[in-house]
């Protein structure tokens, strides 16, 4: 397994990480046994970076990971945890809480559910507008000093917040959506990260399956599936976006690779400081994603891919308007 380091202050991890959210929530029905089998297949393949959030099905995802990791040496994996999102019993979103006491309480619960005595990378899921980022990062830094956390990460925040956070404690990485059709990070955020020596864990590299090469306009979605309410999967938007996928398919087939492998390899090729996270929920999906690690894209390949999927060509925003409004990374 190839490896990459998460920034100058972060851990060395597998060049491909596994995002575990969909194994528990937000993408429709789940399969516990297949999820655990997929997690173990990832570990067997050398994937060491597992990403989760304490609010993914209200702790279910952390418990799932704990089950899959039974018998696995703790230092063989790096666990990344997001915290702070508040949810009600019906699954409704209530906002964010990143006050220092909340940080430490959430960490205590995650440690218990994961069955571990430390988290490798701990990060607020979003910027809490009511709490200065210095206070949130300071609280995580306290937990680093106490040995409960190894590294401090961030998620979906913009340049000013990144600078303020890094002034308090070294930041390993920023977790943010980055794909062929979500390239907002390139303008102002990526240059600041590279100036400060902060890495990127890129989620949504397949835009939640939209640019995987397997999605069609007829793909059924359960009402509980996040994508059923995502602008990019709606009406005329999905047709326009799938036309981009077909253009990408022509390039991928010319290279003898799949659409998904082309999309993942493109993200990985944007810099050695970027680690793509794939949300594979089944072993077949994982095997296809792992195949991207064998893909070396030439300058001509990259140019062909970008002609097929030009920057800014996607139809629809990556989240609904109400969710976009709370993203510090979009301001």
JSON list of N, CA, C and O in Angstrom, two decimals, residues 221-249:
[
{"chain": "A", "resi": 221, "resn": "UNK", "atom": "N", "xyz": [-33.74, 5.81, -5.19]},
{"chain": "A", "resi": 221, "resn": "UNK", "atom": "CA", "xyz": [-33.23, 6.33, -3.92]},
{"chain": "A", "resi": 221, "resn": "UNK", "atom": "C", "xyz": [-34.33, 6.25, -2.87]},
{"chain": "A", "resi": 221, "resn": "UNK", "atom": "O", "xyz": [-35.47, 6.64, -3.12]},
{"chain": "A", "resi": 222, "resn": "UNK", "atom": "N", "xyz": [-33.98, 5.76, -1.68]},
{"chain": "A", "resi": 222, "resn": "UNK", "atom": "CA", "xyz": [-34.92, 5.75, -0.57]},
{"chain": "A", "resi": 222, "resn": "UNK", "atom": "C", "xyz": [-35.13, 7.18, -0.08]},
{"chain": "A", "resi": 222, "resn": "UNK", "atom": "O", "xyz": [-34.26, 8.04, -0.26]},
{"chain": "A", "resi": 223, "resn": "UNK", "atom": "N", "xyz": [-36.25, 7.44, 0.55]},
{"chain": "A", "resi": 223, "resn": "UNK", "atom": "CA", "xyz": [-36.53, 8.80, 1.03]},
{"chain": "A", "resi": 223, "resn": "UNK", "atom": "C", "xyz": [-35.50, 9.26, 2.05]},
{"chain": "A", "resi": 223, "resn": "UNK", "atom": "O", "xyz": [-35.24, 10.46, 2.18]},
{"chain": "A", "resi": 224, "resn": "UNK", "atom": "N", "xyz": [-34.91, 8.30, 2.78]},
{"chain": "A", "resi": 224, "resn": "UNK", "atom": "CA", "xyz": [-33.91, 8.65, 3.79]},
{"chain": "A", "resi": 224, "resn": "UNK", "atom": "C", "xyz": [-32.52, 8.85, 3.19]},
{"chain": "A", "resi": 224, "resn": "UNK", "atom": "O", "xyz": [-31.59, 9.22, 3.90]},
{"chain": "A", "resi": 225, "resn": "UNK", "atom": "N", "xyz": [-32.39, 8.62, 1.89]},
{"chain": "A", "resi": 225, "resn": "UNK", "atom": "CA", "xyz": [-31.10, 8.79, 1.22]},
{"chain": "A", "resi": 225, "resn": "UNK", "atom": "C", "xyz": [-30.82, 10.28, 1.03]},
{"chain": "A", "resi": 225, "resn": "UNK", "atom": "O", "xyz": [-31.62, 11.01, 0.45]},
{"chain": "A", "resi": 226, "resn": "UNK", "atom": "N", "xyz": [-29.68, 10.71, 1.53]},
{"chain": "A", "resi": 226, "resn": "UNK", "atom": "CA", "xyz": [-29.27, 12.12, 1.41]},
{"chain": "A", "resi": 226, "resn": "UNK", "atom": "C", "xyz": [-29.39, 12.62, -0.02]},
{"chain": "A", "resi": 226, "resn": "UNK", "atom": "O", "xyz": [-29.78, 13.76, -0.28]},
{"chain": "A", "resi": 227, "resn": "UNK", "atom": "N", "xyz": [-29.05, 11.77, -0.97]},
{"chain": "A", "resi": 227, "resn": "UNK", "atom": "CA", "xyz": [-29.00, 12.18, -2.36]},
{"chain": "A", "resi": 227, "resn": "UNK", "atom": "C", "xyz": [-30.37, 12.52, -2.94]},
{"chain": "A", "resi": 227, "resn": "UNK", "atom": "O", "xyz": [-30.47, 13.25, -3.93]},
{"chain": "A", "resi": 228, "resn": "UNK", "atom": "N", "xyz": [-31.42, 12.00, -2.33]},
{"chain": "A", "resi": 228, "resn": "UNK", "atom": "CA", "xyz": [-32.77, 12.29, -2.80]},
{"chain": "A", "resi": 228, "resn": "UNK", "atom": "C", "xyz": [-33.11, 13.77, -2.66]},
{"chain": "A", "resi": 228, "resn": "UNK", "atom": "O", "xyz": [-34.05, 14.26, -3.27]},
{"chain": "A", "resi": 229, "resn": "UNK", "atom": "N", "xyz": [-32.32, 14.47, -1.86]},
{"chain": "A", "resi": 229, "resn": "UNK", "atom": "CA", "xyz": [-32.57, 15.89, -1.61]},
{"chain": "A", "resi": 229, "resn": "UNK", "atom": "C", "xyz": [-31.37, 16.76, -2.03]},
{"chain": "A", "resi": 229, "resn": "UNK", "atom": "O", "xyz": [-31.34, 17.95, -1.75]},
{"chain": "A", "resi": 230, "resn": "UNK", "atom": "N", "xyz": [-30.41, 16.16, -2.70]},
{"chain": "A", "resi": 230, "resn": "UNK", "atom": "CA", "xyz": [-29.21, 16.88, -3.12]},
{"chain": "A", "resi": 230, "resn": "UNK", "atom": "C", "xyz": [-29.44, 17.54, -4.48]},
{"chain": "A", "resi": 230, "resn": "UNK", "atom": "O", "xyz": [-29.89, 16.88, -5.42]},
{"chain": "A", "resi": 231, "resn": "UNK", "atom": "N", "xyz": [-29.14, 18.82, -4.63]},
{"chain": "A", "resi": 231, "resn": "UNK", "atom": "CA", "xyz": [-29.39, 19.53, -5.89]},
{"chain": "A", "resi": 231, "resn": "UNK", "atom": "C", "xyz": [-28.76, 18.85, -7.11]},
{"chain": "A", "resi": 231, "resn": "UNK", "atom": "O", "xyz": [-29.34, 18.88, -8.20]},
{"chain": "A", "resi": 232, "resn": "UNK", "atom": "N", "xyz": [-27.62, 18.24, -6.96]},
{"chain": "A", "resi": 232, "resn": "UNK", "atom": "CA", "xyz": [-26.95, 17.64, -8.11]},
{"chain": "A", "resi": 232, "resn": "UNK", "atom": "C", "xyz": [-27.65, 16.38, -8.63]},
{"chain": "A", "resi": 232, "resn": "UNK", "atom": "O", "xyz": [-27.37, 15.93, -9.73]},
{"chain": "A", "resi": 233, "resn": "UNK", "atom": "N", "xyz": [-28.53, 15.84, -7.82]},
{"chain": "A", "resi": 233, "resn": "UNK", "atom": "CA", "xyz": [-29.25, 14.62, -8.21]},
{"chain": "A", "resi": 233, "resn": "UNK", "atom": "C", "xyz": [-30.69, 14.93, -8.63]},
{"chain": "A", "resi": 233, "resn": "UNK", "atom": "O", "xyz": [-31.48, 14.01, -8.81]},
{"chain": "A", "resi": 234, "resn": "UNK", "atom": "N", "xyz": [-31.01, 16.22, -8.77]},
{"chain": "A", "resi": 234, "resn": "UNK", "atom": "CA", "xyz": [-32.39, 16.60, -9.03]},
{"chain": "A", "resi": 234, "resn": "UNK", "atom": "C", "xyz": [-32.63, 17.05, -10.47]},
{"chain": "A", "resi": 234, "resn": "UNK", "atom": "O", "xyz": [-31.78, 17.70, -11.08]},
{"chain": "A", "resi": 235, "resn": "UNK", "atom": "N", "xyz": [-33.81, 16.73, -11.00]},
{"chain": "A", "resi": 235, "resn": "UNK", "atom": "CA", "xyz": [-34.31, 17.26, -12.26]},
{"chain": "A", "resi": 235, "resn": "UNK", "atom": "C", "xyz": [-33.30, 17.27, -13.40]},
{"chain": "A", "resi": 235, "resn": "UNK", "atom": "O", "xyz": [-32.64, 16.27, -13.69]},
{"chain": "A", "resi": 236, "resn": "UNK", "atom": "N", "xyz": [-33.21, 18.43, -14.05]},
{"chain": "A", "resi": 236, "resn": "UNK", "atom": "CA", "xyz": [-32.30, 18.57, -15.18]},
{"chain": "A", "resi": 236, "resn": "UNK", "atom": "C", "xyz": [-30.84, 18.49, -14.76]},
{"chain": "A", "resi": 236, "resn": "UNK", "atom": "O", "xyz": [-29.98, 18.16, -15.58]},
{"chain": "A", "resi": 237, "resn": "UNK", "atom": "N", "xyz": [-30.57, 18.80, -13.49]},
{"chain": "A", "resi": 237, "resn": "UNK", "atom": "CA", "xyz": [-29.19, 18.78, -13.01]},
{"chain": "A", "resi": 237, "resn": "UNK", "atom": "C", "xyz": [-28.55, 17.41, -13.19]},
{"chain": "A", "resi": 237, "resn": "UNK", "atom": "O", "xyz": [-27.41, 17.28, -13.64]},
{"chain": "A", "resi": 238, "resn": "UNK", "atom": "N", "xyz": [-29.27, 16.36, -12.79]},
{"chain": "A", "resi": 238, "resn": "UNK", "atom": "CA", "xyz": [-28.68, 15.03, -12.86]},
{"chain": "A", "resi": 238, "resn": "UNK", "atom": "C", "xyz": [-28.38, 14.64, -14.30]},
{"chain": "A", "resi": 238, "resn": "UNK", "atom": "O", "xyz": [-27.34, 14.01, -14.59]},
{"chain": "A", "resi": 239, "resn": "UNK", "atom": "N", "xyz": [-29.24, 15.03, -15.23]},
{"chain": "A", "resi": 239, "resn": "UNK", "atom": "CA", "xyz": [-28.99, 14.70, -16.64]},
{"chain": "A", "resi": 239, "resn": "UNK", "atom": "C", "xyz": [-27.74, 15.40, -17.14]},
{"chain": "A", "resi": 239, "resn": "UNK", "atom": "O", "xyz": [-26.90, 14.79, -17.85]},
{"chain": "A", "resi": 240, "resn": "UNK", "atom": "N", "xyz": [-27.57, 16.66, -16.79]},
{"chain": "A", "resi": 240, "resn": "UNK", "atom": "CA", "xyz": [-26.38, 17.41, -17.21]},
{"chain": "A", "resi": 240, "resn": "UNK", "atom": "C", "xyz": [-25.12, 16.83, -16.59]},
{"chain": "A", "resi": 240, "resn": "UNK", "atom": "O", "xyz": [-24.08, 16.72, -17.24]},
{"chain": "A", "resi": 241, "resn": "UNK", "atom": "N", "xyz": [-25.22, 16.42, -15.33]},
{"chain": "A", "resi": 241, "resn": "UNK", "atom": "CA", "xyz": [-24.06, 15.86, -14.66]},
{"chain": "A", "resi": 241, "resn": "UNK", "atom": "C", "xyz": [-23.69, 14.48, -15.20]},
{"chain": "A", "resi": 241, "resn": "UNK", "atom": "O", "xyz": [-22.51, 14.15, -15.33]},
{"chain": "A", "resi": 242, "resn": "UNK", "atom": "N", "xyz": [-24.69, 13.69, -15.53]},
{"chain": "A", "resi": 242, "resn": "UNK", "atom": "CA", "xyz": [-24.41, 12.37, -16.10]},
{"chain": "A", "resi": 242, "resn": "UNK", "atom": "C", "xyz": [-23.83, 12.48, -17.51]},
{"chain": "A", "resi": 242, "resn": "UNK", "atom": "O", "xyz": [-23.10, 11.58, -17.95]},
{"chain": "A", "resi": 243, "resn": "UNK", "atom": "N", "xyz": [-24.12, 13.57, -18.20]},
{"chain": "A", "resi": 243, "resn": "UNK", "atom": "CA", "xyz": [-23.49, 13.78, -19.51]},
{"chain": "A", "resi": 243, "resn": "UNK", "atom": "C", "xyz": [-21.99, 13.99, -19.34]},
{"chain": "A", "resi": 243, "resn": "UNK", "atom": "O", "xyz": [-21.18, 13.52, -20.16]},
{"chain": "A", "resi": 244, "resn": "UNK", "atom": "N", "xyz": [-21.60, 14.64, -18.26]},
{"chain": "A", "resi": 244, "resn": "UNK", "atom": "CA", "xyz": [-20.17, 14.81, -17.95]},
{"chain": "A", "resi": 244, "resn": "UNK", "atom": "C", "xyz": [-19.54, 13.44, -17.66]},
{"chain": "A", "resi": 244, "resn": "UNK", "atom": "O", "xyz": [-18.40, 13.17, -18.07]},
{"chain": "A", "resi": 245, "resn": "UNK", "atom": "N", "xyz": [-20.28, 12.61, -16.96]},
{"chain": "A", "resi": 245, "resn": "UNK", "atom": "CA", "xyz": [-19.77, 11.27, -16.64]},
{"chain": "A", "resi": 245, "resn": "UNK", "atom": "C", "xyz": [-19.54, 10.47, -17.90]},
{"chain": "A", "resi": 245, "resn": "UNK", "atom": "O", "xyz": [-18.52, 9.75, -18.02]},
{"chain": "A", "resi": 246, "resn": "UNK", "atom": "N", "xyz": [-20.42, 10.58, -18.86]},
{"chain": "A", "resi": 246, "resn": "UNK", "atom": "CA", "xyz": [-20.25, 9.84, -20.11]},
{"chain": "A", "resi": 246, "resn": "UNK", "atom": "C", "xyz": [-19.03, 10.33, -20.88]},
{"chain": "A", "resi": 246, "resn": "UNK", "atom": "O", "xyz": [-18.32, 9.54, -21.52]},
{"chain": "A", "resi": 247, "resn": "UNK", "atom": "N", "xyz": [-18.77, 11.63, -20.81]},
{"chain": "A", "resi": 247, "resn": "UNK", "atom": "CA", "xyz": [-17.55, 12.16, -21.44]},
{"chain": "A", "resi": 247, "resn": "UNK", "atom": "C", "xyz": [-16.31, 11.61, -20.73]},
{"chain": "A", "resi": 247, "resn": "UNK", "atom": "O", "xyz": [-15.31, 11.26, -21.38]},
{"chain": "A", "resi": 248, "resn": "UNK", "atom": "N", "xyz": [-16.39, 11.53, -19.42]},
{"chain": "A", "resi": 248, "resn": "UNK", "atom": "CA", "xyz": [-15.28, 10.97, -18.64]},
{"chain": "A", "resi": 248, "resn": "UNK", "atom": "C", "xyz": [-15.10, 9.49, -18.95]},
{"chain": "A", "resi": 248, "resn": "UNK", "atom": "O", "xyz": [-13.97, 8.98, -18.99]},
{"chain": "A", "resi": 249, "resn": "UNK", "atom": "N", "xyz": [-16.21, 8.81, -19.18]},
{"chain": "A", "resi": 249, "resn": "UNK", "atom": "CA", "xyz": [-16.14, 7.37, -19.49]},
{"chain": "A", "resi": 249, "resn": "UNK", "atom": "C", "xyz": [-15.32, 7.12, -20.76]},
{"chain": "A", "resi": 249, "resn": "UNK", "atom": "O", "xyz": [-14.56, 6.16, -20.84]}
]
